[in-house]
Amino acid sequence: MYEIEELEKKWKRYRLKKIFKKFTYLIFTASAILIISLILYEFSNTKKMVVANVEIDKKEPKNEEIPKKENVTNVEKKVLKEDKNKTIIQDKEIKKIEEEPKVVVLKPSTDFLTRIENLEKKQQTNKIKENRHIKKEKVEENSKKNKQNETIKKPKIVIEKRDNSNIINELIKKFERTKDPKIAIFLSRIYYKDKHYKKALEWAVIANELDNSNANSWILFAKSSVKLGKKEEAIKALETFLSKHKSYKTKRLLDEIKNGEFK
Amino acid sequence: MEKKSHYSKAKECFIDTEDAKKFIELDQSVYFLEKLKQTVKKPLKMILLYGEPGIGKSILLNRLYLELLKSNSNVHLFLSPILDEDNFTKTLYRKIFSRDENIDFNQFVDLVNKELSFNSTLILLDEAQLYSNSQMEKIRILSDTRKIKFVVSLHKTEQEDLIAKGHFQTRIWETIELKPPSMNELETYIKKKLLGKNLFNLANQFHKKHIKFIYKYTKGNYRETNKFLYHLFEIYEYYEKNKPSKINFSRISKKYLEMSAIKLGYIDV
Ligand SMILES: Nc1ncnc2c1ncn2[C@@H]1O[C@H](COP(=O)(O)OP(=O)(O)OP(=O)(O)O)[C@@H](O)[C@H]1O
Ligand SMILES: [Mg+2]
């Protein structure tokens, strides 16, 4: 029957159409989903940007939070390198800067934010450099005014950990108030870790003067001495301590120094 | 002699018929048949049976006639309308009184009043929408004698027209509307049709989804469903003869169902 073959051809056309329809529908929905998610993504980004800006605007004068170390580290390094030859006074300055009420609040959450932060930091670093120059020149003249200036213009940066200066300054102050030998030991340990052996030795001696029964002050003295090339003094000190006290830790260090394991 | 294929037999199942013997007992049809049987016993002047074309009015009327005949000889069925006015009176006269003289309508009414007893005669009129107004007026006059009662079957749209005609409003005492079957009922219909010809295998091959597909297009209308299945099995017949390898003998083919739908214009290509 010719008729039914015609019908089959029609049916094939119908099937093709149906498949085509399904296919286009699929493509349509897929692209719709894609577009929507792109829009949503863009939207959320813009939102974050706005939020970030608002946060910075709001919190800059308020000084509520301390920026995260990771973001500051790079800048710190730069600052530190440049400030290598600065004295403790400068350290104190930095510390004061930190204590200034104005602190940038940087809450990194997106790439975008990090970029902004970096930008800001660059600006800050530059400002710091400028300020420092000015300061160096005018240190003796009018330090108070200078400080005020700094506070006003100021880049507010918190320098932490990297050189332990804050903690050290804090601890020195506290030590001056309390004369606590534990603080002296702690300071000695910090300087030792920072490879400031001279200072470590000084603080070990201070601690030892206040409390010569604490093995830690002897150990820190010995270690710093060795590092400063005064191996004999180290051995002598440790032996003195061991003649009066029993300390396994001290004994082991003594042995290590003697046989050259500890250098 | 060549044995008829199953598909050919199945195809023949779905040829339109009003044959009362092919009446299938479905929920709705049984219900209405009983209802009609009860209603015709009541002293009503007229009963209206209506519903869309192809919904099963004619076959129901036929079935009613067949069943009533068993107990009552005064039932008369007019399947196709008597279009000629004079012929109309003559045909009624011949049927009711079993005589064959020429008679005019007034004489006929007199005779009815004289010779028939109260509520004794039932006349079933199919396709009543085809009767003229004057014929309908005659039917009204006859029903007013209370000796002859009419069951009038017509399409739904005409039913509204008829009821709107004032002089019928008071006479239609009962109306029965036939509605399209549910999907389950249609499934029963299709399967009972096939089982009636011992086509068990084919009946089993119809699953819900096939019925659903058919129902989607025919909306349950029996005549439309008949056409659909007639074409389906015609397609099967063709492939069986010419490309038997293409046929899956264990299940109804979606492709052939779609081809039938295309053929019937349900699907545009
Ligand atoms: N209960 C049933 N059993 C068997 N076949 C049925 C049944 N109901 C309907 N049909 C089938 O449906 C088809 C249409 O039915 P029918 O001719 O009675 O419809 P109709 O309502 O009289 O339509 P029309 O208004 O066009 O006269 C017929 O072929 C008939 O065989
Ligand atoms: Mg009919």
Coordinates of C-alpha atoms in Angstrom, one line a residue, chain A residues 67-76 106 113-128 155 157:
Chain A
P67 CA 44.6 43.7 59.7
K68 CA 45.6 40.2 59.0
K69 CA 49.3 39.4 59.0
E70 CA 49.4 37.6 55.7
N71 CA 48.3 40.7 53.8
V72 CA 50.7 42.9 55.5
T73 CA 53.7 40.8 55.5
N74 CA 54.9 41.8 52.1
V75 CA 54.7 45.4 52.9
E76 CA 56.3 44.8 56.2
L106 CA 41.1 44.8 55.7
L113 CA 39.5 42.7 47.8
T114 CA 43.1 41.5 47.9
R115 CA 43.8 43.7 45.0
I116 CA 42.4 46.7 46.6
E117 CA 44.3 45.9 49.7
N118 CA 47.5 45.7 47.8
L119 CA 46.8 48.9 46.2
E120 CA 46.1 50.6 49.5
K121 CA 49.2 49.1 51.0
K122 CA 51.4 50.4 48.2
Q123 CA 50.0 53.8 48.9
Q124 CA 50.5 53.3 52.6
T125 CA 54.1 52.1 52.2
N126 CA 54.9 55.1 50.1
K127 CA 53.4 57.4 52.6
I128 CA 55.3 55.7 55.4
P155 CA 49.1 55.2 56.9
I157 CA 50.1 49.8 59.5

